[in-house]
mmCIF file of C-alpha atoms and ligand atoms in Angstrom:
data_model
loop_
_atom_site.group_PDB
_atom_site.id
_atom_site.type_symbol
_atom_site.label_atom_id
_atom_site.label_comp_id
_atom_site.label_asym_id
_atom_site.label_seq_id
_atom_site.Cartn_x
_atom_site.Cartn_y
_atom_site.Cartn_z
ATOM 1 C CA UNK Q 71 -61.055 -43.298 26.644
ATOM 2 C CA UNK Q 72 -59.767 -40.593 28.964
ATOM 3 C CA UNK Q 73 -57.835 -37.635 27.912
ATOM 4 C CA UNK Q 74 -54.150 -37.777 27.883
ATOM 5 C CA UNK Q 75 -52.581 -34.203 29.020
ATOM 6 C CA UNK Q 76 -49.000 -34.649 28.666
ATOM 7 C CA UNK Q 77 -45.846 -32.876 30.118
ATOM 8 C CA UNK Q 78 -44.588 -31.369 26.781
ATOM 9 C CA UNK Q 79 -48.081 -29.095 26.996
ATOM 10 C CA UNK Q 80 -48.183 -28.385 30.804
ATOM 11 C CA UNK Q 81 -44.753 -28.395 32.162
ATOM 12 C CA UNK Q 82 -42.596 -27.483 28.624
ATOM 13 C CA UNK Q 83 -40.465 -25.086 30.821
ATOM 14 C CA UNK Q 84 -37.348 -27.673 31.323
ATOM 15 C CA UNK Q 85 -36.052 -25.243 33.934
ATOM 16 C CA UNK Q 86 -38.360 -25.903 36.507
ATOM 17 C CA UNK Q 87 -40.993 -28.983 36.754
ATOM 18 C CA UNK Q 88 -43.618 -27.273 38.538
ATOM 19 C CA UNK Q 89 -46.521 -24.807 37.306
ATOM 20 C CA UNK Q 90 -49.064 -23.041 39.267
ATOM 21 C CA UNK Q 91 -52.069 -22.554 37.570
ATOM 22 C CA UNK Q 92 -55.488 -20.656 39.024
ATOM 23 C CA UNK Q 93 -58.652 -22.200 38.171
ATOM 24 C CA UNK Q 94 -61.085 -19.648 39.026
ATOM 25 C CA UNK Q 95 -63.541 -20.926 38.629
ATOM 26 C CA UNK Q 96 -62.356 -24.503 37.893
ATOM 27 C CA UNK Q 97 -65.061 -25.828 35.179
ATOM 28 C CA UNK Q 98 -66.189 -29.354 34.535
ATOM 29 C CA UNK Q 99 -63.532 -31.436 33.132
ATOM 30 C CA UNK Q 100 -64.093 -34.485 31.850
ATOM 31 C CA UNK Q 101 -61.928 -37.680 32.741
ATOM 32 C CA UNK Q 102 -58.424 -37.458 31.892
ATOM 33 C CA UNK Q 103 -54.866 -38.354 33.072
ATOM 34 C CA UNK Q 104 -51.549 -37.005 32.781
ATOM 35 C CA UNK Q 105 -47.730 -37.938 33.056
ATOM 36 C CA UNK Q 106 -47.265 -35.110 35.846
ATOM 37 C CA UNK Q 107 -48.699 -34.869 39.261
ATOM 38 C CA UNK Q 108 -51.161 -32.614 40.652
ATOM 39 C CA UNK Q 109 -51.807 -31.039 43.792
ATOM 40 C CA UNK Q 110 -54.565 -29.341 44.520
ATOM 41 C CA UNK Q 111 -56.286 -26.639 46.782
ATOM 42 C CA UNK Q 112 -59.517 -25.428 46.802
ATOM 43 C CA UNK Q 113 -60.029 -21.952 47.876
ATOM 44 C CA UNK Q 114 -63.798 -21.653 47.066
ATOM 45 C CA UNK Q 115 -66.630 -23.093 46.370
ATOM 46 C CA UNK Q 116 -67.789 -26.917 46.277
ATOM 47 C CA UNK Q 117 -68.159 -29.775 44.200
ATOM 48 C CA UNK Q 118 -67.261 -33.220 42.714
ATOM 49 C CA UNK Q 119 -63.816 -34.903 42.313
ATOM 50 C CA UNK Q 120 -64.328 -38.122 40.252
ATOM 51 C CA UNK Q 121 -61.337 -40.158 40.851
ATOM 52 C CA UNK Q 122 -61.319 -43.598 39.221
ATOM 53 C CA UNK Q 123 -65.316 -42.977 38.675
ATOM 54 C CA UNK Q 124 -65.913 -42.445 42.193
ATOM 55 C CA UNK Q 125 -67.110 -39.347 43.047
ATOM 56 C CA UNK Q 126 -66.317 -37.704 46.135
ATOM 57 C CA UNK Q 127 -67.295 -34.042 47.240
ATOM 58 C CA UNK Q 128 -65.109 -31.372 47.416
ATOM 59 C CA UNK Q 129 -64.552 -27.778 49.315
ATOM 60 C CA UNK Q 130 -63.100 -24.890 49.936
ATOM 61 C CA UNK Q 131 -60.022 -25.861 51.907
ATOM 62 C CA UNK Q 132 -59.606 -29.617 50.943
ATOM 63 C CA UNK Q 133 -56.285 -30.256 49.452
ATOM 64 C CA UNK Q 134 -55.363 -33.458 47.551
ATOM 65 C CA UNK Q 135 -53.106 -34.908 45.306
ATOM 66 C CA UNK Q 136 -53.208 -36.704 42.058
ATOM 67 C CA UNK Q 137 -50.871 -38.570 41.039
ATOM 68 C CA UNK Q 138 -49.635 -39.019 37.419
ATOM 69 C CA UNK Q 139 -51.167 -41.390 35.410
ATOM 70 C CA UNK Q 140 -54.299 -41.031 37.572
ATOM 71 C CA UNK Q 141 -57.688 -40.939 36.165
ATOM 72 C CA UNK Q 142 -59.379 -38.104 37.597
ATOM 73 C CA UNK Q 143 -62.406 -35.552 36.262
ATOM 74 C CA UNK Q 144 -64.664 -32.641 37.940
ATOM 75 C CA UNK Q 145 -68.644 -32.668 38.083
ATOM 76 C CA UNK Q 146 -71.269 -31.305 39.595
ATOM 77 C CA UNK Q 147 -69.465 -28.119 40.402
ATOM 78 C CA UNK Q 148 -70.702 -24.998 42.189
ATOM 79 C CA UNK Q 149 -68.627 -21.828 41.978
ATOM 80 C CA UNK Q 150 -65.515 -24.200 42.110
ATOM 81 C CA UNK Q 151 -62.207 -22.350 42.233
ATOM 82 C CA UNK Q 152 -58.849 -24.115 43.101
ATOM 83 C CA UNK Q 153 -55.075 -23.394 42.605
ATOM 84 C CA UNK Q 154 -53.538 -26.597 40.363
ATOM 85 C CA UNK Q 155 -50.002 -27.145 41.335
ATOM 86 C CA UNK Q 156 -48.335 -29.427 38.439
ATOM 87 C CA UNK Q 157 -45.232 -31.330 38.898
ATOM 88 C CA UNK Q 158 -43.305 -33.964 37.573
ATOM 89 C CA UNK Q 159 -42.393 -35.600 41.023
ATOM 90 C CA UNK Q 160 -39.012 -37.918 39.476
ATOM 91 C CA UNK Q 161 -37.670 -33.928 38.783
ATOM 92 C CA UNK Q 162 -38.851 -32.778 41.542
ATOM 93 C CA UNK Q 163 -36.273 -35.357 43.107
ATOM 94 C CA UNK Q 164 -33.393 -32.917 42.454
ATOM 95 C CA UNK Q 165 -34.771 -29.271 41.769
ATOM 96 C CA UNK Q 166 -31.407 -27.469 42.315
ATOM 97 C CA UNK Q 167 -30.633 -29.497 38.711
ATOM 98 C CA UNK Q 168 -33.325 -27.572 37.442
ATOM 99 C CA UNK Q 169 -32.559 -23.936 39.241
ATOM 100 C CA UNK Q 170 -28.839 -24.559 37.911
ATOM 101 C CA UNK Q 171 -30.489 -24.108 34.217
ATOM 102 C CA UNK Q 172 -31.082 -20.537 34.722
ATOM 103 C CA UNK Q 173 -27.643 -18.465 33.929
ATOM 104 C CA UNK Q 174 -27.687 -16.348 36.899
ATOM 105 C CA UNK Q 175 -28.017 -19.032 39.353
ATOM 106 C CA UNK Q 176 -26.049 -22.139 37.364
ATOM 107 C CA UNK Q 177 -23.034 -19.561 37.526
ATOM 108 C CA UNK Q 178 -23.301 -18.739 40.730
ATOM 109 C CA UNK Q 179 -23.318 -22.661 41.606
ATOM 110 C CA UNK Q 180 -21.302 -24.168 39.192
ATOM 111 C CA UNK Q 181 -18.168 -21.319 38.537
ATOM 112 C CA UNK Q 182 -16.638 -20.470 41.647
ATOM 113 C CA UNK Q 183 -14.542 -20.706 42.757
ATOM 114 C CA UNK Q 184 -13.213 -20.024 39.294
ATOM 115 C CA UNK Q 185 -14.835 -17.069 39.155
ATOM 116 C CA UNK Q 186 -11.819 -14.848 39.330
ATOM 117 C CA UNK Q 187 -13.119 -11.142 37.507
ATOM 118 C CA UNK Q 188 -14.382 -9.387 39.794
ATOM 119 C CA UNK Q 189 -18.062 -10.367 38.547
ATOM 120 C CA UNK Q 190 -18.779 -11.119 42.422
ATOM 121 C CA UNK Q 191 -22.532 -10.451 43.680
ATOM 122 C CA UNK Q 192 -22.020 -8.274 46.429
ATOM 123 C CA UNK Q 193 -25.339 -7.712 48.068
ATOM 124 C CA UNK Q 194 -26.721 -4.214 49.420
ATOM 125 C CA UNK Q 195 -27.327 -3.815 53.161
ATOM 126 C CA UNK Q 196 -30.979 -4.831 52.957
ATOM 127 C CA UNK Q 197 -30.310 -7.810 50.744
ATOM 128 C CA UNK Q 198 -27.877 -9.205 52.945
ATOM 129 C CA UNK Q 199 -30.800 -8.716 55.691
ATOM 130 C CA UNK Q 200 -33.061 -10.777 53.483
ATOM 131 C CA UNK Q 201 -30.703 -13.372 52.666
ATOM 132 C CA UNK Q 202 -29.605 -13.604 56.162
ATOM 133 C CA UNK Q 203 -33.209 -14.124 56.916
ATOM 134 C CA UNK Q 204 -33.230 -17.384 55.260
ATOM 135 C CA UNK Q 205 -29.720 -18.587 56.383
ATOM 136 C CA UNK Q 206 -31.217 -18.404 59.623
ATOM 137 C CA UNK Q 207 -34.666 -20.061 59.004
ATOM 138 C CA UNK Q 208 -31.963 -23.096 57.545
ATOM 139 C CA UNK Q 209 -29.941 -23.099 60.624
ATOM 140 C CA UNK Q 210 -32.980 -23.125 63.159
ATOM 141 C CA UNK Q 211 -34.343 -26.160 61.154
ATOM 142 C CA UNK Q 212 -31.286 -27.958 61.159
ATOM 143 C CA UNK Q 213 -30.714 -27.285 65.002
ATOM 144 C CA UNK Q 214 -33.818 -28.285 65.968
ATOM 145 C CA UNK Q 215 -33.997 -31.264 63.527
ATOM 146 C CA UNK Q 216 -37.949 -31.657 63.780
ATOM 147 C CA UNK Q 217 -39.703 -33.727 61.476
ATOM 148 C CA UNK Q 218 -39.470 -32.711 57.858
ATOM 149 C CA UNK Q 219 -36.599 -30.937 58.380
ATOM 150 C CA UNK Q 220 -34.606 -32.052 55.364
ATOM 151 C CA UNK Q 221 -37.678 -30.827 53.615
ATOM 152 C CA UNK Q 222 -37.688 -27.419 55.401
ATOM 153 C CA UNK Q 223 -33.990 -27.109 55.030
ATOM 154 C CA UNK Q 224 -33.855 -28.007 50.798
ATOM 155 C CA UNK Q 225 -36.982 -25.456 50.533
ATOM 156 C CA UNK Q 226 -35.335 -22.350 52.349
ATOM 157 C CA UNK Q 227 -31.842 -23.164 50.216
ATOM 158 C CA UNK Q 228 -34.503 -23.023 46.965
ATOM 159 C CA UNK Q 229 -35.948 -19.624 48.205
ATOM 160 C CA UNK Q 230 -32.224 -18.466 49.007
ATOM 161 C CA UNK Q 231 -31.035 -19.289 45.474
ATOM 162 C CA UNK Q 232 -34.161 -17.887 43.796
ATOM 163 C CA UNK Q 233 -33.286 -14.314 45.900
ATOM 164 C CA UNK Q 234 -29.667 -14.607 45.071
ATOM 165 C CA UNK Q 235 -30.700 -14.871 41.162
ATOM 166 C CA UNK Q 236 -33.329 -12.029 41.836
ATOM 167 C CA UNK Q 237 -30.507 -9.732 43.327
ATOM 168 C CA UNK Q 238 -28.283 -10.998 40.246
ATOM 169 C CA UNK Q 239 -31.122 -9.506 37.970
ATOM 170 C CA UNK Q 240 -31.624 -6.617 39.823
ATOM 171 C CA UNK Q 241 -28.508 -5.354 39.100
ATOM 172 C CA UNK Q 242 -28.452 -3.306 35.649
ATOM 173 C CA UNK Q 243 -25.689 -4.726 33.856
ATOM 174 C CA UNK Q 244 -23.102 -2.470 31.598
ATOM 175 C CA UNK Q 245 -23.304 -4.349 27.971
ATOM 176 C CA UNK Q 246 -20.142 -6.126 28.653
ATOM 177 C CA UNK Q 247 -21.312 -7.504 31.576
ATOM 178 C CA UNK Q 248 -24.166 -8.866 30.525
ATOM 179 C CA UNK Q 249 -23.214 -10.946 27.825
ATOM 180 C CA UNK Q 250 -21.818 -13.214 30.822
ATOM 181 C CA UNK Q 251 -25.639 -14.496 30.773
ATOM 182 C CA UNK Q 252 -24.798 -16.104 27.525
ATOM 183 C CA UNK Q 253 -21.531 -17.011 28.495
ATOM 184 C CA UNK Q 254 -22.566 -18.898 31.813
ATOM 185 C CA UNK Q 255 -24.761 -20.730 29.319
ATOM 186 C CA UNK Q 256 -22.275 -21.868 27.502
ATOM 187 C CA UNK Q 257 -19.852 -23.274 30.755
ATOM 188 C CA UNK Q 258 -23.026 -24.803 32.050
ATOM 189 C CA UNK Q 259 -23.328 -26.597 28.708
ATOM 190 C CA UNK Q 260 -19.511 -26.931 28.731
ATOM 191 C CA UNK Q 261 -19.895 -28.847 32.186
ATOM 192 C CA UNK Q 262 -22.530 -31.047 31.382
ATOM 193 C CA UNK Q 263 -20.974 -32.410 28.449
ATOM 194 C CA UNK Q 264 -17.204 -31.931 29.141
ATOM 195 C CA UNK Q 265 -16.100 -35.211 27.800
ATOM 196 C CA UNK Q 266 -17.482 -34.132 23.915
ATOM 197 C CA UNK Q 267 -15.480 -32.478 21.403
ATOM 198 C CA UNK Q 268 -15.660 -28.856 21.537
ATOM 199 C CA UNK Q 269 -14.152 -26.596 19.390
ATOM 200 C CA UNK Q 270 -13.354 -22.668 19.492
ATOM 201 C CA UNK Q 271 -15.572 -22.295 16.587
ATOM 202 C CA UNK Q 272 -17.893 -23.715 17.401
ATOM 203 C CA UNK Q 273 -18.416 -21.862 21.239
ATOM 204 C CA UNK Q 274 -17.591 -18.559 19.436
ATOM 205 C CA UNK Q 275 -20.747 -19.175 17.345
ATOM 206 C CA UNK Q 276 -22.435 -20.139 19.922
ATOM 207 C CA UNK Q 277 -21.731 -16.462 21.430
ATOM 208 C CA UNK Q 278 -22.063 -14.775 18.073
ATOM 209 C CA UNK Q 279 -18.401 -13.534 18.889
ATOM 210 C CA UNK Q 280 -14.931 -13.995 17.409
ATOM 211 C CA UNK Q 281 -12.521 -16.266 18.707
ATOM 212 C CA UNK Q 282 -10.707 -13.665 19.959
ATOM 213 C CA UNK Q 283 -13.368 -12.142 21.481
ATOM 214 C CA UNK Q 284 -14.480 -15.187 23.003
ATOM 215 C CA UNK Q 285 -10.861 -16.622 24.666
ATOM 216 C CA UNK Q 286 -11.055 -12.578 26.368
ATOM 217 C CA UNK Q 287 -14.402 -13.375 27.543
ATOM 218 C CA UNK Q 288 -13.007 -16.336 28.999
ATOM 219 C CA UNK Q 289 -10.530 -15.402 30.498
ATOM 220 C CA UNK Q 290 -12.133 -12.187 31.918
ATOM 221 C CA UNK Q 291 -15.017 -14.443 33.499
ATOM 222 C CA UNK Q 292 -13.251 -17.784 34.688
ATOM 223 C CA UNK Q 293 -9.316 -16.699 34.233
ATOM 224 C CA UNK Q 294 -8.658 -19.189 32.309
ATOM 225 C CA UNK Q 295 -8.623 -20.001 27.815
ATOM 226 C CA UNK Q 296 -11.212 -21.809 26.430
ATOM 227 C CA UNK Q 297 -8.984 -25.051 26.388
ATOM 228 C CA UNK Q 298 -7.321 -24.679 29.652
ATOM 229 C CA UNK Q 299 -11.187 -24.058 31.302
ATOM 230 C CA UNK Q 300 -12.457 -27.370 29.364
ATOM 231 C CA UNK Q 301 -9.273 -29.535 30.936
ATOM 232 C CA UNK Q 302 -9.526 -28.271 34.078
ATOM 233 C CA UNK Q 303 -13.440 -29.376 33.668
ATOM 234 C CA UNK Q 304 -12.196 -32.894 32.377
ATOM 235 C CA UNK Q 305 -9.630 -33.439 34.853
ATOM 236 C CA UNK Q 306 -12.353 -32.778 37.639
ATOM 237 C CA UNK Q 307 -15.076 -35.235 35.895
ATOM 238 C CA UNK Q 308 -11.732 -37.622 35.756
ATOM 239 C CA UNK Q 309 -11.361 -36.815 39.386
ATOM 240 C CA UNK Q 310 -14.815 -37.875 40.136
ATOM 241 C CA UNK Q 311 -15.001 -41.082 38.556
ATOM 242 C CA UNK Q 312 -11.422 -42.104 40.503
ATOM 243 C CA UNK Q 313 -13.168 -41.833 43.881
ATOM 244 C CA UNK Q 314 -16.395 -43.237 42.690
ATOM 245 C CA UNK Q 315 -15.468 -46.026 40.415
ATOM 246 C CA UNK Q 316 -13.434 -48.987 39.938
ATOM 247 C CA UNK Q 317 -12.932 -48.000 35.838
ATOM 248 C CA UNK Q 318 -9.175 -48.054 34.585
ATOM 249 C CA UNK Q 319 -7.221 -44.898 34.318
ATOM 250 C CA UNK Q 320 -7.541 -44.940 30.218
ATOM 251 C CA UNK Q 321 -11.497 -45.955 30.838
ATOM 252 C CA UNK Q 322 -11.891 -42.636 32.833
ATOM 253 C CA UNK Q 323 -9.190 -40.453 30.666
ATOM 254 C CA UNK Q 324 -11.390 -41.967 27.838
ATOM 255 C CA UNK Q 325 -14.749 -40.772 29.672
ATOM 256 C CA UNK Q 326 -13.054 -37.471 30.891
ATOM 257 C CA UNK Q 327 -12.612 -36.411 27.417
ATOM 258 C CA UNK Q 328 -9.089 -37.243 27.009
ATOM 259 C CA UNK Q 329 -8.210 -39.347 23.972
ATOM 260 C CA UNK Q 330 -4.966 -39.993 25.406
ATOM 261 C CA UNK Q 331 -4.382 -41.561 28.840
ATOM 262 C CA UNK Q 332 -0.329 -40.632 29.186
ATOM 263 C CA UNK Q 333 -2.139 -37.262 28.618
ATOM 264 C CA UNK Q 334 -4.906 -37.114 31.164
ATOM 265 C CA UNK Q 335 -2.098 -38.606 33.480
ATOM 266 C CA UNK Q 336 0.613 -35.412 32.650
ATOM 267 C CA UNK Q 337 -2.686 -32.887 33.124
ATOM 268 C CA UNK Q 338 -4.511 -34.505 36.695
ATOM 269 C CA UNK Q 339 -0.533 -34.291 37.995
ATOM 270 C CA UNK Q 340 -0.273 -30.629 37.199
ATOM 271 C CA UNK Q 341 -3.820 -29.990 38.409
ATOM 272 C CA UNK Q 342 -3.594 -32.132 41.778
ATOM 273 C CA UNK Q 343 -0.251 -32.568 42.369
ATOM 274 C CA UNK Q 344 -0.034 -35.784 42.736
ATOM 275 C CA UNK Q 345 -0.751 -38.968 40.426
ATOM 276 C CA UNK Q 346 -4.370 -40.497 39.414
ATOM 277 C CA UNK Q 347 -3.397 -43.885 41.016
ATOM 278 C CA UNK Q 348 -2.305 -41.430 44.317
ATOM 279 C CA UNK Q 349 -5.794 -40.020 44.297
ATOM 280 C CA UNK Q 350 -7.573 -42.906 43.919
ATOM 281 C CA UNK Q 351 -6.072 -44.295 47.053
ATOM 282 C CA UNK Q 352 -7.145 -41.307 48.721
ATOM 283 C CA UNK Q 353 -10.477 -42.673 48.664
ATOM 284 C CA UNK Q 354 -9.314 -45.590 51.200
ATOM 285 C CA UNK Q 355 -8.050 -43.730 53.861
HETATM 286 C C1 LIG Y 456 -58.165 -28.748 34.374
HETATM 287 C C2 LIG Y 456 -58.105 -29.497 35.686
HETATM 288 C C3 LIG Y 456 -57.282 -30.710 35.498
HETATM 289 C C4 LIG Y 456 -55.935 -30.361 34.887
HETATM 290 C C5 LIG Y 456 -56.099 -29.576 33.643
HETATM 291 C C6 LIG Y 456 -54.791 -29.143 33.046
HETATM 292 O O1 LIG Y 456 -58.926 -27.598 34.461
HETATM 293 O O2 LIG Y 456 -57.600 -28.668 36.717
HETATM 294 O O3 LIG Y 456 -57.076 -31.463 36.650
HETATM 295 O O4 LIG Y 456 -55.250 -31.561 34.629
HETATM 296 O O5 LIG Y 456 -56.896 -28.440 33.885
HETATM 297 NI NI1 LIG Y 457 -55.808 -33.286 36.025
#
């Protein structure tokens, strides 16, 4: 029987699906599989790769990838050294989902424009340089449209967000300030799961701050209470699922987190400014 190595061990960081790890030098391993993926470059040194008991050699320079739930094993090795990049490729599919876990970077994403307090990155003169850098490494690959560029394009947009959350970091916070970490936590939870209950309470604990404390945090951060954030949040999942499904309007006030639909209808009005039936029909034009 072959090993089993299994995500939970190798990839237990849920914010991002991919690991580097250095094998230098890589030692025998016996035959195992695992529920990630693995690709693999050898920077030194040569060897065997047994892959479903063949065994092929291996160098410095070869690159190959194993996919999960492949049974694969190293023998015969010689001074072997490779970098192991692990990934889990069904995340991999969308890895902005995972990026939008961090704080920094799910705020960034997710709260404006709503973001009304001020808490703006504003980035230095050679920051702006850098990030311009990559804005412009986006543009040439979508102008020029050469193979892969989707690819090309979705990588320099990762390396963009991972500098913006760098610069975010950078930045010493004053105390106050930095308890928006754990706030932005909470609205990215908030977003997720905007059709469940939620109570004041129960986000104030999750803050280890009064109520009080918690609607001024709020408000300082997104301009809005608590509540009014959470129906605004609603309204917009209720929003979503009129353009993109053929549910009623209580089947969507229902999903949306309203319990009542007469409700969710009095709310989208004020928000949109115009019926849910109105919007929907939108969708046709
Ligand atoms: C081993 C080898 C295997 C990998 C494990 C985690 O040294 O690189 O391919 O699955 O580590
Ligand atoms: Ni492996």
């Amino acid at each position: 029987m072959p090993g089993q190595l299994s995500k939970s061990e190798y990839l237990a960081d849920k914010r991002l699906p991919l690991r580097l790890i250095k094998r230098d030098p890589q030692e025998e391993y016996q035959l195992h599989e695992h529920d990630f993926s693995e690709l693999v470059i050898v920077f030194r040194g040569h060897g065997e790769h047994v892959i479903y008991g063949e065994h092929r050699t291996i160098e410095a320079g070869d690159v190959f990838l194993i996919h999960n739930r492949t049974v694969h094993g190293y023998a015969n090795l010689h001074d072997l050294a490779l970098y192991n990049l692990m990934f889990d490729p069904r995340e991999l599919a969308n890895p902005l989902q995972a990026f939008c876990r961090y704080p920094a970077i799910g705020s960034l994403l997710r709260l404006e424009p709503e973001v009304r307090s001020g808490n703006i990155l504003r980035l230095e003169k050679d920051e702006l340089a850098e990030a311009m850098k990559i804005l412009r490494c986006i543009e040439t690959e979508q102008e020029r449209g050469t193979e892969y560029f989707p690819l090309a394009m979705a990588a320099h947009f990762m390396l963009l967000t991972v500098f913006l959350g760098r610069c975010i970091a950078a930045r010493s916070l004053p105390p106050r300030q930095n308890s928006s970490a754990a706030l932005s936590e909470l609205i990215n939870r908030l977003t997720e799961h905007s059709e469940k209950r939620w109570t004041r309470t129960e986000m104030a604990r999750s803050l280890m701050v009064s109520e009080s404390t918690l609607t001024r945090m709020f408000k300082q951060y997104t301009g809005y209470a608590p509540n009014e954030y959470l129906i605004t949040l609603r309204l917009k999942k209720g929003a979503m699922l009129l353009l993109n499904s053929d549910l009623t309007i209580g089947e969507i006030a229902d999903r949306s987190g309203f319990s009542d639909s007469n409700y969710f209808c009095r709310q989208f009005k004020k928000h949109f400014r115009m019926p849910p039936q109105k919007y929907r029909s939108l969708r046709l034009q």
